[in-house]
């Protein structure tokens, strides 16, 4: 038996007549942090949406936790432990920090309360500022604090795999570091992580493995520590970059 938490093979997907993904092979093992990098429009968000089944798979297979995801509704996948932190956070405005976090507990009903790795107490020890602001309405928080709520809400759904779509977007470097520094603790709690990240250095520093996507295809993959910056640049920008 493999220790893949997720395995995608030969995945194609798109929008109407436009094909955005071409034969993508990708896997995440238990306990891994994997980064997906690539230029704007490379297909990273499309791929995450395909994994979360909010966009239909046109070809290929996706297995999560040992079972095919075909025919499984997105909310059922969340219940099974495949949880996305979407680009743009999508918090419930007008609701407090704590109510935003509690909403996700509904999605974790299948797991008995005693068996849940993520509790409000644990989240508050991960993000102490959220404990301080737990009764505040989320729109009164800074961008970084809102992103912490978005990550926290996803964790409260008790994910086996967390898909993070550009969680650093628009945040100050200090705040980005604060959030990224917590990833090892999230991983150690048994949650594998896929990061879509524009900042290549940050992705390489944080992730165990990298995938680099160009125009809907995986151009490069390997252990972060074994891939050179030149290899990444060539895969990121394509053949034109190599000329000269
Ligand atoms: P970014 O970093 O800009 O978010 P990305 O790598 O996540 O880039 P996607 O957003 O997945 O890229 O886009 C991949 C391709 O699919 C692009 O050509 C984009 O224009 C197209 N695309 C994305 N969303 C839609 C949509 N809803 N309808 C039509 N085309 C789309």
mmCIF file of N, CA, C and O and ligand atoms in Angstrom, residues 15 18 20 39-46 49 87 166 198, ligand 1:
data_model
loop_
_atom_site.group_PDB
_atom_site.id
_atom_site.type_symbol
_atom_site.label_atom_id
_atom_site.label_comp_id
_atom_site.label_asym_id
_atom_site.label_seq_id
_atom_site.Cartn_x
_atom_site.Cartn_y
_atom_site.Cartn_z
ATOM 1 N N UNK A 15 -11.966 25.169 -19.381
ATOM 2 C CA UNK A 15 -13.164 26.016 -19.292
ATOM 3 C C UNK A 15 -13.746 26.108 -20.703
ATOM 4 O O UNK A 15 -13.097 26.667 -21.587
ATOM 5 N N UNK A 18 -11.636 25.971 -23.908
ATOM 6 C CA UNK A 18 -10.236 26.230 -23.549
ATOM 7 C C UNK A 18 -9.697 25.119 -22.643
ATOM 8 O O UNK A 18 -10.257 24.862 -21.574
ATOM 9 N N UNK A 20 -7.056 24.004 -20.096
ATOM 10 C CA UNK A 20 -6.105 24.679 -19.192
ATOM 11 C C UNK A 20 -5.072 23.724 -18.609
ATOM 12 O O UNK A 20 -3.987 24.149 -18.219
ATOM 13 N N UNK A 39 4.204 30.681 -13.524
ATOM 14 C CA UNK A 39 3.833 32.065 -13.834
ATOM 15 C C UNK A 39 2.319 32.256 -13.781
ATOM 16 O O UNK A 39 1.568 31.278 -13.723
ATOM 17 N N UNK A 40 1.868 33.502 -13.831
ATOM 18 C CA UNK A 40 0.429 33.794 -13.907
ATOM 19 C C UNK A 40 -0.175 33.054 -15.090
ATOM 20 O O UNK A 40 0.385 33.077 -16.182
ATOM 21 N N UNK A 41 -1.305 32.414 -14.833
ATOM 22 C CA UNK A 41 -2.008 31.745 -15.931
ATOM 23 C C UNK A 41 -1.460 30.369 -16.270
ATOM 24 O O UNK A 41 -1.926 29.727 -17.222
ATOM 25 N N UNK A 42 -0.501 29.865 -15.495
ATOM 26 C CA UNK A 42 0.090 28.554 -15.806
ATOM 27 C C UNK A 42 -0.897 27.403 -15.568
ATOM 28 O O UNK A 42 -0.748 26.322 -16.142
ATOM 29 N N UNK A 43 -1.890 27.640 -14.690
ATOM 30 C CA UNK A 43 -2.890 26.598 -14.440
ATOM 31 C C UNK A 43 -2.902 26.087 -13.006
ATOM 32 O O UNK A 43 -3.575 25.100 -12.703
ATOM 33 N N UNK A 44 -2.221 26.774 -12.107
ATOM 34 C CA UNK A 44 -2.088 26.298 -10.726
ATOM 35 C C UNK A 44 -3.451 26.275 -10.007
ATOM 36 O O UNK A 44 -3.826 25.267 -9.417
ATOM 37 N N UNK A 45 -4.162 27.401 -10.083
ATOM 38 C CA UNK A 45 -5.472 27.453 -9.405
ATOM 39 C C UNK A 45 -6.438 26.470 -10.058
ATOM 40 O O UNK A 45 -7.234 25.825 -9.365
ATOM 41 N N UNK A 46 -6.362 26.367 -11.368
ATOM 42 C CA UNK A 46 -7.239 25.428 -12.084
ATOM 43 C C UNK A 46 -6.985 24.008 -11.578
ATOM 44 O O UNK A 46 -7.919 23.236 -11.358
ATOM 45 N N UNK A 49 -8.503 23.559 -8.164
ATOM 46 C CA UNK A 49 -9.968 23.463 -8.272
ATOM 47 C C UNK A 49 -10.374 22.084 -8.793
ATOM 48 O O UNK A 49 -11.397 21.536 -8.403
ATOM 49 N N UNK A 87 -8.034 31.239 -2.796
ATOM 50 C CA UNK A 87 -7.457 32.547 -3.077
ATOM 51 C C UNK A 87 -8.504 33.589 -2.679
ATOM 52 O O UNK A 87 -9.694 33.427 -2.958
ATOM 53 N N UNK A 166 -2.188 30.560 -2.932
ATOM 54 C CA UNK A 166 -1.551 31.874 -2.787
ATOM 55 C C UNK A 166 -1.918 32.565 -1.473
ATOM 56 O O UNK A 166 -2.416 33.697 -1.480
ATOM 57 N N UNK A 198 3.608 32.168 -5.505
ATOM 58 C CA UNK A 198 4.271 32.964 -6.548
ATOM 59 C C UNK A 198 5.741 33.208 -6.210
ATOM 60 O O UNK A 198 6.560 33.401 -7.099
HETATM 61 P P1 LIG B 1 -2.565 33.000 -11.298
HETATM 62 O O1 LIG B 1 -1.305 32.958 -10.532
HETATM 63 O O2 LIG B 1 -2.698 34.206 -12.150
HETATM 64 O O3 LIG B 1 -3.785 32.711 -10.455
HETATM 65 P P2 LIG B 1 -2.692 30.274 -12.289
HETATM 66 O O4 LIG B 1 -1.433 29.530 -12.575
HETATM 67 O O5 LIG B 1 -3.410 29.933 -11.051
HETATM 68 O O6 LIG B 1 -2.407 31.814 -12.370
HETATM 69 P P3 LIG B 1 -5.185 29.711 -13.578
HETATM 70 O O7 LIG B 1 -5.933 30.748 -12.841
HETATM 71 O O8 LIG B 1 -5.390 28.299 -13.217
HETATM 72 O O9 LIG B 1 -3.615 30.040 -13.540
HETATM 73 O O10 LIG B 1 -5.455 29.912 -15.134
HETATM 74 C C1 LIG B 1 -5.035 28.977 -16.122
HETATM 75 C C2 LIG B 1 -5.639 29.387 -17.454
HETATM 76 O O11 LIG B 1 -7.051 29.215 -17.388
HETATM 77 C C3 LIG B 1 -5.385 30.847 -17.812
HETATM 78 O O12 LIG B 1 -5.176 30.926 -19.202
HETATM 79 C C4 LIG B 1 -6.679 31.530 -17.420
HETATM 80 O O13 LIG B 1 -6.914 32.669 -18.218
HETATM 81 C C5 LIG B 1 -7.706 30.459 -17.684
HETATM 82 N N1 LIG B 1 -8.856 30.562 -16.796
HETATM 83 C C6 LIG B 1 -8.822 30.580 -15.444
HETATM 84 N N2 LIG B 1 -10.064 30.673 -14.928
HETATM 85 C C7 LIG B 1 -10.916 30.711 -15.987
HETATM 86 C C8 LIG B 1 -12.331 30.791 -16.138
HETATM 87 N N3 LIG B 1 -13.140 30.844 -15.068
HETATM 88 N N4 LIG B 1 -12.838 30.813 -17.401
HETATM 89 C C9 LIG B 1 -12.026 30.750 -18.492
HETATM 90 N N5 LIG B 1 -10.672 30.650 -18.427
HETATM 91 C C10 LIG B 1 -10.131 30.638 -17.194
#
